[in-house]
Amino acid sequence: MQLDAKIPGGSLSEKWDRHRFELKLVNPANKRKFDIIVVGTGLAGGSASASLAELGYNVKTFCIQDSPRRAHSIAAQGGINAAKNYTNEGDSIWRLFYDTIKGGDFRSREANVYRLAQLSNNIIDQCVAQGVPFARDYGGLLANRSFGGAQVQRTFYSRGQTGQQLLLGAYSALMRQVAAGKVKMFPRREMLDLVIIDEQARGVVVRNLITGEIEAHAADAVVLATGGYGNVYYLSTMAMASNVSASYRVFKKGAFFANPCFIQIHPTCIPVHGTYQSKLTLMSESLRNDGRVWVPKKPGDKHPPRQIPESERDYFLENKYPSFGNLVPRDVASRNAKEQCDMGKGVGETGFAVYLDFEDAIKRDGKDVIAQKYGNLFQMYEKITADNPYETPMMIYPAVHYTMGGLWVDYNLMSTIDGLFVMGEANFSDHGANRLGASALMQGLADGYFIIPYTIGGYLVGSELQDITTDHPSFKESIHEANSRIKKLLSINGKRTVDDFHKELGHIIWEYCGMTRNDEGLKKAQRLIRNLREEFWGNVIVPGSKEEFNQSLERAGRVADFLEFGELMIIDALERKESCGGHFNEAYQTEENEAKRDDENFCHVSAWEFVEEDKKPVFHKESLVFENVELTQRSYK
Ligand SMILES: Cc1cc2nc3c(=O)[nH]c(=O)nc-3n(C[C@H](O)[C@H](O)[C@H](O)COP(=O)(O)OP(=O)(O)OC[C@H]3O[C@@H](n4cnc5c(N)ncnc54)[C@H](O)[C@@H]3O)c2cc1C
């Protein structure tokens, strides 16, 4: 199959407008004849459901949580980017586009990223109109702060709770449509399978997580907005329910998976502090606006931080990257923190932490100003660590945070399965090999509010869709498959818990496909994962039954998918014989230990096609063409 990204012609700045003009429209009276399924109610799914229903489509929306507003998006802290240039620093759509392309180490599509930058401004207007309480300056204008990889302040925020406030906006719009009868909401449902009829996505099979009942739902198109797969590492900053299952199951049905080894490790998280931990906590990147990152110059220096004089501190990011300082992109900051710890300069009990210090900012601006900007983050840090960051520096270490890889989609956000659209963190688009801070919220909302409402119409009006119901044999087959798998999981009755397997898998992937990789380690990981998967299917214990609320069963299904997906990540990492962004293969680095790309051979998206259980997936390449920016070695010095 030849991958066609369907990028419209014309100049970069006109592509989206022209494409919207050329897309066929569904007239308002006809929209109510179409049913659309949206899986996921984070910023991507919530905004899409509300917008599609507002247009007149009949929408059925599903999520795992008890309420749409508990989706993982609620955890987002620092902010959302837009090219408004309110700070008068010379920002523009072009600058946001360029920073994002460069931040992603030139491994994303120019046309998609440019559209994202264009739409960023519409998002802010939309959210303000919904009443999202963005921070404002003293004159009442929306305030901005800096995020990594940019030299202008373009990040809009609501203290350290931006995701929550944006999600409440999308949720209000969604609930308005629920009340109007245009959205039917199905909380506490987990999608187990996609139903394909005549090579078109025509419905889903879900499990009611309260009763255990398997349900089938039919539609004219299916939209997946099921988030990222960072929890393959067991420990991550993502919500406990974040998973790869929906994406992986549609991959097995024919949707290509793109760049699965591109993951983001965030430099500022609370370090791991015990073997019983199941979650890591992010300390927002926004803190690096004012916090200074340092380690003691002397390896093994165990003095308390306030007793280490200025002359014996190494502000390693400021020293190495004077132009961007503490606000270098995440991949760069994370690798540098690891490097310092590997040299024995790490702090804290484990030696796997660096300081993030607010002493100078508090002296300069006063405690009140700092509290106003980051109060809730400081409070959260103190609750978890029992240390007061107003007085002693925070200790931070990199942790898994976001996944740039995802299901392959074309410019219309459609996957390689007709009628299956993928949005938000679940798709691979826009961020290349490294996502810049504050751009995931921007992408999810661009997809949901401003892209899918038009592109899905183009598909619906241009496709022949036969009349079907859930009585179709394809639905029966999917239900049967879902039931058999559940039965199998419950019947193994082995000795190791699901969490135990998950923890071991996470450890393997972190060790060999984490912040740095090498071919030998990756091959070892592949063997270890295969063995673990085999053991899982012979020795896992899943207590309880299927006809009840059973979280062990839910987790077992998700971990079984992670065990297969983990190997796909390794295969992808092995195929990419270069370093770029978050994919850092030790064999490919510059003299200064930065990622060394190979544009001649790897300037492409790697898209994988499932063939058969235990068979290597088939590799497909989407070449990336850069007509508007020059490919350069990324530098933040
Ligand atoms: C701690 C933290 C802070 C962050 N801060 C920022 C920030 O400041 N700025 C920024 O831009 N980005 C930030 N991010 C990233 C950003 O929050 C996410 O990328 C984004 O919210 C993802 O949104 P989404 O709509 O794609 O998916 P999610 O919000 O993850 O939603 C997924 C939805 O899919 C549903 N779902 C999943 N699987 C199934 C299934 N099988 N069946 C049914 N439903 C399913 C879930 O129930 C949920 O409703 C942060 C991330 C973390 C972890």
XYZ file of C-alpha atoms and ligand atoms in Angstrom:
690
model
C 0.000 0.000 0.000
C 1.341 3.413 -0.976
C 0.930 5.932 1.844
C -0.697 9.119 0.631
C -0.734 11.966 3.146
C -3.142 13.878 0.859
C -1.352 17.147 1.453
C -3.129 19.827 -0.584
C -1.290 21.816 -3.213
C -0.599 25.543 -3.150
C 1.589 27.638 -0.923
C 2.009 26.608 2.695
C -0.088 29.463 4.046
C -2.975 28.796 1.640
C -3.174 25.000 1.829
C -5.727 24.737 4.641
C -8.068 27.437 3.352
C -7.918 25.994 -0.109
C -8.478 22.469 1.168
C -11.508 23.542 3.196
C -12.906 25.187 0.106
C -12.313 22.090 -2.000
C -13.747 19.654 0.563
C -17.299 18.687 -0.291
C -19.860 20.000 2.175
C -22.712 18.104 3.810
C -25.739 20.348 3.768
C -27.234 21.136 7.193
C -30.357 19.001 6.650
C -28.255 16.005 5.643
C -25.902 16.177 8.604
C -28.593 14.805 10.894
C -28.671 11.639 8.775
C -25.121 10.698 9.812
C -24.068 8.965 13.036
C -20.521 9.419 14.302
C -18.822 7.531 17.125
C -16.174 9.397 19.127
C -14.057 7.358 21.514
C -12.417 9.531 24.180
C -13.433 12.695 25.972
C -10.100 14.408 26.580
C -9.487 17.722 24.879
C -9.429 16.084 21.447
C -12.514 13.878 21.841
C -14.490 16.343 23.966
C -13.991 19.217 21.531
C -14.731 17.007 18.517
C -17.947 15.593 19.991
C -19.224 19.051 20.868
C -18.314 20.542 17.477
C -19.726 17.664 15.413
C -22.984 17.700 17.364
C -23.224 21.475 17.068
C -22.975 21.015 13.292
C -25.942 18.651 13.412
C -24.385 15.158 13.308
C -25.660 12.495 15.721
C -22.762 11.699 18.011
C -22.171 8.790 20.360
C -19.290 9.453 22.741
C -17.474 6.871 24.873
C -14.942 7.063 27.676
C -13.455 4.885 30.380
C -13.965 7.309 33.250
C -17.231 7.901 35.100
C -17.381 11.420 33.708
C -15.999 12.864 30.470
C -14.286 15.571 32.460
C -12.011 13.085 34.212
C -10.045 12.338 31.039
C -6.273 12.518 31.343
C -6.258 15.997 29.722
C -7.384 17.377 33.057
C -3.853 16.828 34.371
C -2.204 19.245 31.955
C -0.564 21.974 33.919
C 1.554 24.534 32.163
C -0.304 25.990 29.210
C -1.230 26.122 25.558
C 0.693 27.853 22.781
C -0.696 30.351 20.286
C 0.902 32.813 17.916
C -1.055 35.873 19.071
C 2.090 37.947 19.715
C 0.361 39.737 22.603
C 3.784 40.282 24.175
C 5.006 42.150 21.100
C 8.177 40.054 20.915
C 7.944 39.364 17.201
C 5.967 36.135 17.331
C 4.054 35.017 14.257
C 2.382 31.980 12.744
C 5.593 31.377 10.849
C 7.716 31.489 14.031
C 5.450 29.064 15.877
C 5.513 26.797 12.829
C 9.303 26.973 12.586
C 9.902 26.412 16.316
C 7.595 23.369 16.258
C 9.223 21.825 13.173
C 12.703 22.413 14.586
C 11.620 21.254 18.075
C 10.436 18.000 16.489
C 13.899 17.566 14.927
C 12.504 17.851 11.389
C 10.517 14.664 11.527
C 6.995 16.079 11.054
C 5.008 17.281 8.052
C 5.370 20.919 7.120
C 1.740 21.258 6.007
C 0.292 19.837 9.233
C 2.480 21.932 11.485
C 1.759 25.127 9.577
C -1.988 24.475 9.869
C -1.561 23.875 13.600
C 0.183 27.227 14.007
C -2.577 28.953 12.002
C -5.325 27.398 14.110
C -3.598 28.162 17.408
C -5.073 31.652 17.425
C -8.628 30.426 16.758
C -8.322 28.086 19.755
C -7.618 30.907 22.171
C -10.621 32.890 20.852
C -12.853 29.827 21.104
C -11.779 29.053 24.665
C -12.070 32.649 25.842
C -15.605 32.720 24.417
C -16.381 29.591 26.443
C -15.195 31.354 29.585
C -11.885 29.567 30.133
C -10.204 31.682 32.833
C -6.786 32.305 31.282
C -4.349 34.312 33.379
C -4.398 38.028 32.566
C -1.917 40.861 32.987
C -2.614 43.956 35.061
C -4.361 45.669 32.124
C -6.739 42.775 31.583
C -5.102 41.283 28.497
C -4.335 37.584 28.398
C -0.945 36.876 29.957
C 1.783 34.734 28.388
C 4.793 32.861 29.651
C 7.696 30.973 28.092
C 7.977 27.293 27.336
C 10.861 25.230 26.055
C 12.281 25.587 22.573
C 10.958 29.124 22.026
C 12.461 32.548 22.575
C 9.117 34.338 22.754
C 6.419 34.128 25.410
C 3.439 32.555 23.669
C 2.005 30.188 26.253
C -1.496 30.965 27.560
C -2.226 29.462 30.969
C -4.525 29.164 33.936
C -2.061 28.919 36.806
C -0.830 25.302 36.819
C -4.249 23.909 35.813
C -4.577 24.812 32.153
C -5.741 21.354 31.076
C -8.465 21.333 33.688
C -9.808 24.732 32.660
C -9.697 23.919 28.935
C -11.377 20.593 29.554
C -14.140 22.250 31.555
C -14.694 24.500 28.530
C -14.911 21.538 26.140
C -16.997 19.599 28.656
C -19.521 22.442 28.953
C -19.850 22.542 25.170
C -20.226 18.747 25.138
C -22.857 18.681 27.881
C -24.828 21.382 26.079
C -25.115 18.925 23.187
C -25.960 16.048 25.523
C -28.827 18.172 26.859
C -29.860 19.019 23.287
C -30.014 15.292 22.494
C -27.322 15.460 19.818
C -24.650 13.633 21.854
C -25.395 10.371 23.582
C -22.804 9.912 26.289
C -21.505 6.462 27.273
C -19.178 6.782 30.269
C -17.518 3.743 31.859
C -17.188 1.980 28.503
C -13.943 0.555 27.163
C -13.572 0.080 23.437
C -12.385 -3.455 22.724
C -12.648 -3.633 18.971
C -13.355 -1.752 15.760
C -15.925 -3.165 13.366
C -15.058 -2.909 9.691
C -17.629 -3.573 6.986
C -16.834 -3.227 3.259
C -13.396 -1.911 4.254
C -14.963 0.998 6.134
C -14.965 1.640 9.901
C -18.603 1.182 10.863
C -18.721 0.733 14.621
C -17.188 -0.367 17.871
C -17.545 -3.104 20.435
C -17.209 -1.892 24.027
C -17.347 -3.389 27.498
C -19.587 -1.765 30.064
C -17.097 -1.514 32.909
C -19.788 -1.564 35.592
C -21.914 -4.500 34.450
C -19.398 -6.324 32.276
C -21.853 -6.398 29.375
C -20.366 -6.368 25.866
C -22.159 -3.811 23.690
C -22.070 -3.078 19.968
C -22.581 0.361 18.421
C -22.842 1.189 14.729
C -22.104 4.479 12.944
C -21.069 5.997 9.632
C -17.586 6.918 10.871
C -15.468 6.349 13.964
C -13.177 8.897 15.590
C -10.506 7.717 18.028
C -9.217 10.221 20.576
C -7.942 7.745 23.111
C -4.730 9.476 24.178
C -1.132 8.322 24.477
C 0.574 5.071 25.434
C 3.224 6.282 27.925
C 2.036 3.765 30.500
C 3.790 1.037 28.517
C 6.662 2.111 30.821
C 4.484 1.359 33.887
C 5.817 4.480 35.613
C 4.866 7.682 33.807
C 3.192 10.998 34.468
C 0.118 9.859 32.559
C -3.247 8.981 34.080
C -3.480 5.419 35.399
C -6.122 4.553 32.794
C -4.088 5.804 29.816
C -3.455 2.844 27.532
C -2.703 1.683 24.005
C -5.557 -0.794 23.645
C -7.897 1.056 21.318
C -4.996 2.112 19.075
C -3.378 -1.308 19.156
C -6.581 -3.148 18.357
C -7.278 -0.964 15.340
C -3.635 -1.485 14.327
C -4.419 -5.196 14.284
C -7.405 -4.414 12.090
C -5.325 -2.578 9.477
C -4.550 0.928 10.738
C -0.825 1.659 10.395
C 1.100 2.673 13.516
C 3.598 5.487 12.951
C 6.878 6.127 14.778
C 5.972 4.087 17.878
C 9.472 4.562 19.347
C 9.073 8.367 19.519
C 8.317 9.025 23.162
C 8.841 12.098 25.241
C 10.709 12.068 28.504
C 9.997 15.200 30.504
C 12.915 16.646 32.435
C 11.038 17.970 35.454
C 9.245 15.247 37.374
C 9.411 14.236 40.993
C 12.055 11.457 41.070
C 11.169 7.818 41.687
C 11.328 7.189 45.428
C 10.392 3.573 45.996
C 9.716 0.214 44.432
C 6.025 0.303 45.344
C 5.333 3.453 43.378
C 2.783 3.245 40.574
C 2.729 6.843 39.358
C 5.099 9.709 38.689
C 4.228 13.367 39.122
C 5.088 16.097 36.681
C 6.412 19.459 37.780
C 5.350 21.672 34.886
C 7.872 22.976 32.389
C 6.540 26.445 33.180
C 8.601 26.249 36.379
C 11.734 26.559 34.246
C 10.670 30.139 33.476
C 11.908 31.035 36.951
C 13.579 27.930 38.398
C 17.284 27.361 37.719
C 18.552 23.846 37.164
C 21.858 22.920 38.802
C 23.992 20.167 40.334
C 27.059 20.353 42.576
C 30.269 20.690 40.575
C 31.967 18.009 42.682
C 30.706 14.481 42.043
C 29.376 12.894 45.229
C 28.945 16.232 47.069
C 26.329 15.423 49.717
C 26.082 18.870 51.351
C 22.548 20.241 51.700
C 21.886 22.547 48.715
C 21.889 25.785 50.667
C 25.351 24.954 51.999
C 26.818 24.602 48.525
C 28.229 27.999 47.525
C 27.509 29.556 44.156
C 31.061 28.884 42.972
C 30.573 25.132 43.494
C 27.338 24.854 41.532
C 27.032 23.883 37.894
C 24.061 25.514 36.177
C 24.643 23.055 33.366
C 21.808 24.090 31.039
C 22.561 27.803 31.304
C 26.261 27.145 30.763
C 25.887 24.808 27.824
C 22.962 26.498 26.072
C 23.286 30.244 26.788
C 20.590 31.273 24.250
C 17.801 29.069 25.631
C 19.212 28.359 29.104
C 16.829 26.402 31.310
C 14.209 26.478 28.576
C 15.846 24.169 26.080
C 13.419 21.551 24.688
C 12.573 18.541 26.783
C 14.686 15.930 25.036
C 17.775 18.117 25.400
C 17.121 18.990 29.069
C 16.370 15.359 29.963
C 19.496 13.926 28.382
C 21.648 16.562 30.046
C 20.166 15.809 33.472
C 20.827 12.097 32.951
C 24.383 12.856 31.841
C 25.050 14.829 35.047
C 23.668 12.012 37.196
C 25.671 9.421 35.263
C 28.791 11.470 36.092
C 27.965 11.091 39.791
C 26.724 14.658 40.244
C 23.107 13.692 40.879
C 21.553 14.701 44.207
C 19.103 13.232 46.702
C 19.152 9.761 48.221
C 19.353 7.870 44.936
C 21.646 10.257 43.075
C 19.080 10.358 40.277
C 17.910 13.956 40.673
C 19.011 17.509 39.900
C 17.972 20.737 41.622
C 15.371 23.180 40.321
C 15.970 26.254 42.411
C 13.712 29.288 42.908
C 15.929 31.192 45.324
C 16.949 33.857 42.800
C 13.406 34.303 41.456
C 12.005 34.731 44.969
C 14.721 37.271 45.782
C 13.978 39.121 42.533
C 10.163 39.029 42.376
C 9.106 38.168 45.923
C 7.408 35.048 47.255
C 3.911 36.337 46.453
C 4.610 36.699 42.750
C 6.084 33.207 42.560
C 3.158 31.805 44.555
C 0.705 33.470 42.202
C 2.318 31.841 39.189
C 3.028 28.389 40.548
C 1.260 28.140 43.937
C -0.604 24.906 43.261
C 2.512 23.210 41.849
C 4.571 24.161 44.906
C 1.812 22.864 47.150
C 1.641 19.585 45.217
C 5.415 19.176 45.457
C 5.386 19.771 49.202
C 2.531 17.306 49.740
C 4.414 14.561 47.917
C 7.952 15.168 49.162
C 7.403 17.006 52.496
C 9.953 19.620 51.296
C 9.067 23.285 50.979
C 10.256 24.503 47.553
C 10.041 28.144 48.641
C 12.915 27.311 50.985
C 14.883 24.428 49.486
C 15.274 23.673 45.789
C 12.980 21.097 44.216
C 14.601 17.830 43.204
C 13.605 16.658 39.746
C 14.435 13.877 37.296
C 13.204 12.985 33.796
C 10.159 10.706 33.405
C 7.988 9.381 30.588
C 5.356 11.935 29.789
C 3.998 11.932 26.234
C 4.020 9.848 23.079
C 4.719 11.453 19.723
C 4.158 8.137 17.955
C 0.598 7.080 17.226
C -1.730 5.875 14.535
C -0.756 7.139 11.100
C -3.181 9.716 9.708
C -3.300 11.758 6.523
C -3.877 15.531 6.350
C -7.605 14.864 6.954
C -6.762 12.950 10.165
C -7.977 9.729 8.554
C -6.060 6.521 9.251
C -5.312 3.813 6.701
C -8.795 2.421 7.420
C -11.494 4.374 5.576
C -13.793 6.171 7.964
C -11.483 5.762 10.978
C -10.186 9.155 12.100
C -7.610 9.641 14.852
C -6.992 12.802 16.853
C -4.983 14.263 19.714
C -2.190 12.283 21.337
C -3.470 9.069 19.755
C -2.295 10.093 16.284
C 1.329 10.560 15.253
C 1.064 13.885 13.505
C 2.534 17.311 14.125
C 5.245 16.835 16.779
C 7.876 14.824 14.937
C 10.514 13.257 17.155
C 10.027 15.648 20.079
C 7.031 17.701 21.164
C 7.539 21.228 22.402
C 5.862 22.117 25.692
C 2.314 23.517 25.563
C 1.704 22.168 22.076
C -0.236 18.970 22.884
C -3.255 20.913 24.124
C -2.982 23.085 21.031
C -2.957 20.041 18.750
C -5.810 18.212 20.505
C -8.045 21.266 20.315
C -7.044 22.130 16.747
C -7.965 18.576 15.737
C -11.270 18.581 17.617
C -12.629 22.101 17.203
C -11.229 23.056 13.821
C -10.088 20.146 11.644
C -12.304 17.095 12.078
C -15.582 19.063 11.735
C -14.667 19.757 8.098
C -12.631 16.740 7.022
C -15.130 14.177 8.281
C -17.838 15.860 6.183
C -15.662 15.470 3.094
C -15.385 11.743 3.805
C -19.075 11.186 4.551
C -20.336 12.950 1.473
C -17.763 11.331 -0.787
C -18.285 7.716 0.367
C -20.820 5.068 -0.385
C -22.096 3.756 2.932
C -24.477 0.831 2.979
C -27.259 0.713 5.576
C -26.121 -1.494 8.428
C -27.139 -2.306 11.990
C -25.400 -4.148 14.810
C -27.091 -7.322 13.528
C -24.467 -7.463 10.778
C -22.244 -10.593 11.104
C -19.108 -8.445 11.514
C -20.488 -7.135 14.813
C -21.295 -10.672 15.987
C -17.767 -11.764 15.111
C -16.189 -8.874 17.049
C -18.367 -9.570 20.080
C -17.381 -13.215 19.934
C -13.663 -12.322 19.751
C -13.947 -9.895 22.678
C -15.723 -12.493 24.796
C -13.211 -15.237 23.992
C -10.282 -13.050 24.948
C -11.896 -12.129 28.282
C -12.657 -15.786 28.943
C -9.070 -16.728 28.193
C -7.665 -14.081 30.554
C -9.923 -15.229 33.381
C -9.150 -18.908 32.866
C -5.334 -18.798 33.189
C -5.415 -18.611 36.972
C -1.644 -18.406 37.329
C 0.564 -16.994 40.057
C 1.692 -13.500 38.990
C -0.486 -10.415 39.153
C -1.157 -8.208 36.166
C 0.696 -5.330 37.846
C 3.732 -7.506 38.378
C 3.946 -8.214 34.647
C 3.333 -4.577 33.839
C 6.093 -3.452 36.191
C 8.598 -5.840 34.622
C 7.639 -4.778 31.108
C 7.996 -1.117 32.080
C 11.396 -1.785 33.560
C 12.632 -3.520 30.390
C 11.424 -0.767 28.102
C 12.764 2.035 30.312
C 16.142 0.304 30.557
C 16.601 -0.432 26.848
C 14.246 1.889 24.953
C 14.173 4.901 27.277
C 16.172 8.103 27.291
C 19.028 6.478 25.361
C 19.070 3.337 23.224
C 21.587 1.087 21.507
C 21.067 -1.823 19.131
C 22.401 -4.447 21.516
C 20.082 -3.339 24.307
C 17.120 -3.118 21.956
C 17.660 -6.679 20.742
C 17.928 -7.875 24.326
C 14.694 -6.050 25.176
C 12.943 -7.751 22.277
C 13.880 -11.179 23.642
C 12.914 -10.246 27.189
C 9.530 -8.898 26.104
C 8.739 -12.023 24.089
C 9.545 -14.240 27.064
C 7.490 -12.083 29.369
C 4.543 -12.163 26.983
C 4.705 -15.915 26.814
C 4.795 -16.138 30.598
C 1.870 -13.722 30.888
C -0.434 -15.958 28.855
C 0.510 -18.961 31.020
C 0.930 -17.501 34.480
C -1.166 -14.380 35.013
C -3.875 -14.365 37.657
C -6.986 -12.292 37.018
C -9.373 -12.605 39.954
C -13.133 -12.026 39.812
C -15.578 -12.587 37.003
C -16.510 -10.851 33.764
C -20.040 -9.904 34.798
C -19.001 -7.298 37.312
C -16.871 -4.230 37.918
C -13.443 -5.875 37.663
C -10.415 -3.619 37.437
C -7.972 -6.543 37.338
C -9.672 -7.739 34.185
C -9.579 -4.230 32.668
C -5.885 -3.924 33.437
C -5.128 -7.431 32.177
C -6.528 -6.561 28.748
C -4.488 -3.361 28.617
C -1.253 -4.996 29.783
C -1.690 -7.812 27.236
C -1.761 -5.120 24.534
C 1.238 -3.294 26.032
C 3.171 -6.582 25.933
C 2.672 -6.784 22.164
C 2.993 -3.081 21.549
C 6.289 -2.888 23.506
C 7.866 -5.098 20.886
C 6.588 -2.844 18.103
C 8.356 0.091 19.790
C 11.596 -1.886 19.842
C 11.256 -2.927 16.193
C 10.724 0.701 15.238
C 13.684 1.896 17.322
C 15.910 -0.726 15.707
C 14.856 0.292 12.218
C 15.702 3.981 12.721
C 19.482 4.065 12.426
C 19.865 7.688 13.464
C 19.183 9.793 16.535
C 16.441 12.407 16.423
C 14.571 14.169 19.220
C 13.408 11.677 21.831
C 14.918 8.737 19.942
C 18.567 8.854 20.993
C 20.600 5.904 19.748
C 24.062 6.126 21.313
C 25.692 5.110 18.041
C 24.503 8.310 16.371
C 25.576 11.429 18.256
C 27.574 14.555 17.502
C 30.874 15.307 19.209
C 28.893 17.348 21.723
C 26.586 14.420 22.490
C 23.596 15.835 20.653
C 21.251 13.717 18.519
C 22.698 13.174 15.039
C 20.117 12.796 12.323
C 20.625 11.052 9.021
C 18.459 13.095 6.674
C 19.595 11.225 3.624
C 18.223 7.900 4.798
C 15.736 8.602 7.578
C 13.854 11.759 6.709
C 10.620 9.821 6.844
C 7.722 8.646 8.957
C 7.972 4.922 9.729
C 4.517 3.385 9.466
C 3.995 -0.239 10.508
C 1.355 -2.602 9.197
C 0.211 -5.595 11.220
C 0.251 -8.897 9.342
C -0.133 -11.785 11.740
C 0.533 -12.661 15.420
C 4.256 -13.129 16.111
C 5.250 -11.988 12.609
C 7.301 -8.849 12.052
C 5.001 -6.032 10.932
C 5.534 -4.639 7.450
C 7.425 -1.372 7.182
C 6.022 1.505 5.084
C 7.681 4.824 4.546
C 6.162 8.278 4.197
C 8.971 10.502 2.963
C 8.983 13.947 4.519
C 9.475 16.760 2.052
C 10.744 20.111 3.310
C 10.086 22.903 0.840
C 9.898 25.817 3.219
C 12.445 25.234 5.954
C 16.044 24.178 5.728
C 17.057 21.011 7.532
C 19.739 22.001 10.018
C 21.452 20.429 13.017
C 19.257 21.575 15.897
C 21.115 24.045 18.096
C 19.911 25.799 21.254
C 23.253 27.357 22.095
C 0.937 15.705 33.957
C 0.802 16.199 32.558
C 0.828 17.553 32.283
C 0.692 18.016 30.976
N 0.716 19.365 30.741
C 0.581 19.808 29.472
C 0.582 21.214 29.202
O 0.704 22.050 30.091
N 0.421 21.611 27.913
C 0.277 20.731 26.878
O 0.119 21.156 25.741
N 0.240 19.406 27.133
C 0.392 18.923 28.391
N 0.380 17.577 28.624
C 0.021 16.654 27.525
C -1.484 16.696 27.314
O -2.149 16.792 28.539
C -2.012 15.459 26.578
O -1.221 15.185 25.471
C -3.436 15.696 26.090
O -4.244 16.159 27.141
C -4.028 14.442 25.480
O -5.366 14.695 25.151
P -6.238 13.655 24.337
O -7.579 14.254 24.208
O -5.524 13.273 23.100
O -6.278 12.341 25.253
P -6.681 12.107 26.798
O -6.899 13.356 27.540
O -5.648 11.152 27.290
O -8.059 11.385 26.701
C -8.190 10.049 26.316
C -9.644 9.675 26.386
O -9.810 8.411 25.763
C -10.551 7.545 26.614
N -10.108 6.190 26.316
C -8.851 5.691 26.243
N -8.883 4.402 25.870
C -10.170 4.073 25.712
C -10.845 2.896 25.335
N -10.196 1.776 24.999
N -12.193 2.907 25.309
C -12.893 4.032 25.613
N -12.308 5.185 25.950
C -10.954 5.209 25.999
C -10.254 8.019 28.008
O -11.288 7.602 28.853
C -10.213 9.526 27.791
O -11.523 10.022 27.805
C 0.534 17.094 29.925
C 0.529 15.733 30.192
C 0.684 15.285 31.488
C 0.753 13.816 31.742
